[in-house]
């Protein structure tokens, strides 16, 4: 039996347009349900796709701090999430749940 060969998958490499990014974030938010870690992960992927250094300048947060906050072990504040989403060109909204 031949060993299976795999390659590393990086979602950030496939987010080329603003529409790609929006659809990716929408899908992650929908799938996350009550798991905020998935949303934080998705923001980290988008941040890498858009250029973490540029995002650092736009948010006023250090590049290292952003990597840490948006990592699997990160626990960003709401203020950080708000700054990141705004710098990425999105706004946070609240909508009623669908009954």
Coordinates of C-alpha atoms in Angstrom, one line a residue:
X1 CA 0.0 0.0 0.0
X2 CA 1.4 3.4 -1.0
X3 CA 1.5 6.1 1.6
X4 CA -1.0 9.0 1.1
X5 CA 0.6 12.3 0.2
X6 CA -1.1 15.4 1.4
X7 CA -0.3 19.1 1.1
X8 CA -0.9 21.9 3.5
X9 CA -4.2 23.7 2.9
X10 CA -4.3 27.4 3.6
X11 CA -7.7 29.1 3.2
X12 CA -6.0 32.5 3.1
X13 CA -4.4 31.6 -0.3
X14 CA -7.8 31.2 -1.8
X15 CA -9.3 34.5 -0.7
X16 CA -8.5 36.7 -3.7
X17 CA -11.4 39.1 -3.8
X18 CA -13.5 41.1 -1.3
X19 CA -16.5 39.0 -2.4
X20 CA -14.5 35.8 -1.6
X21 CA -13.7 37.2 1.8
X22 CA -17.3 38.2 2.6
X23 CA -18.7 34.8 1.6
X24 CA -16.0 33.0 3.6
X25 CA -16.8 35.1 6.7
X26 CA -20.5 34.7 6.3
X27 CA -20.1 30.9 6.0
X28 CA -17.9 30.8 9.1
X29 CA -20.3 32.9 11.2
X30 CA -23.2 30.7 10.1
X31 CA -21.3 27.5 10.9
X32 CA -19.9 28.8 14.2
X33 CA -23.3 28.9 15.9
X34 CA -22.0 29.1 19.5
X35 CA -18.3 28.6 18.9
X36 CA -16.6 32.0 18.8
X37 CA -13.3 30.3 18.2
X38 CA -14.3 29.6 14.6
X39 CA -15.1 33.3 14.0
X40 CA -11.8 34.3 15.5
X41 CA -10.0 31.8 13.3
X42 CA -11.8 33.1 10.3
X43 CA -10.8 36.7 11.0
X44 CA -7.2 35.5 11.4
X45 CA -7.4 33.7 8.0
X46 CA -8.8 36.9 6.4
X47 CA -6.2 39.0 8.1
X48 CA -3.4 36.9 6.6
X49 CA -5.1 37.0 3.2
X50 CA -5.3 40.8 3.3
X51 CA -1.8 41.5 4.8
X52 CA -1.3 41.3 8.5
X53 CA 1.2 44.2 8.4
X54 CA -1.2 46.6 6.7
X55 CA -3.9 45.5 9.2
X56 CA -1.6 46.2 12.0
X57 CA -1.1 49.8 10.8
X58 CA -4.8 50.3 10.3
X59 CA -5.9 49.0 13.7
X60 CA -3.0 50.5 15.7
X61 CA -2.3 47.0 17.1
X62 CA 1.0 45.3 16.8
X63 CA 1.4 42.6 14.2
X64 CA 2.5 40.1 16.8
X65 CA -0.5 41.1 19.0
X66 CA -2.8 40.5 16.1
X67 CA -1.3 37.1 15.3
X68 CA -1.7 36.2 19.0
X69 CA -5.2 37.5 19.4
X70 CA -6.4 35.8 16.2
X71 CA -4.7 32.5 16.9
X72 CA -6.3 29.2 18.0
X73 CA -5.3 30.1 21.6
X74 CA -6.2 33.8 21.3
X75 CA -8.9 35.4 23.3
X76 CA -9.3 38.9 21.7
X77 CA -11.3 41.6 23.3
X78 CA -14.4 42.9 21.6
X79 CA -12.6 46.1 20.9
X80 CA -9.9 44.1 19.0
X81 CA -12.6 42.3 17.0
X82 CA -14.3 45.6 16.2
X83 CA -11.0 47.2 15.1
X84 CA -10.1 44.2 12.9
X85 CA -13.5 44.0 11.2
X86 CA -13.5 47.7 10.5
X87 CA -10.0 47.6 9.1
X88 CA -11.0 44.7 6.9
X89 CA -13.9 46.8 5.5
X90 CA -16.7 45.2 7.4
X91 CA -19.1 46.2 10.1
X92 CA -20.6 44.1 12.9
X93 CA -24.4 44.0 12.9
X94 CA -27.0 42.3 15.0
X95 CA -30.1 40.7 13.4
X96 CA -33.0 38.8 14.9
X97 CA -32.7 35.0 14.8
X98 CA -34.8 33.3 12.2
X99 CA -37.7 31.4 14.0

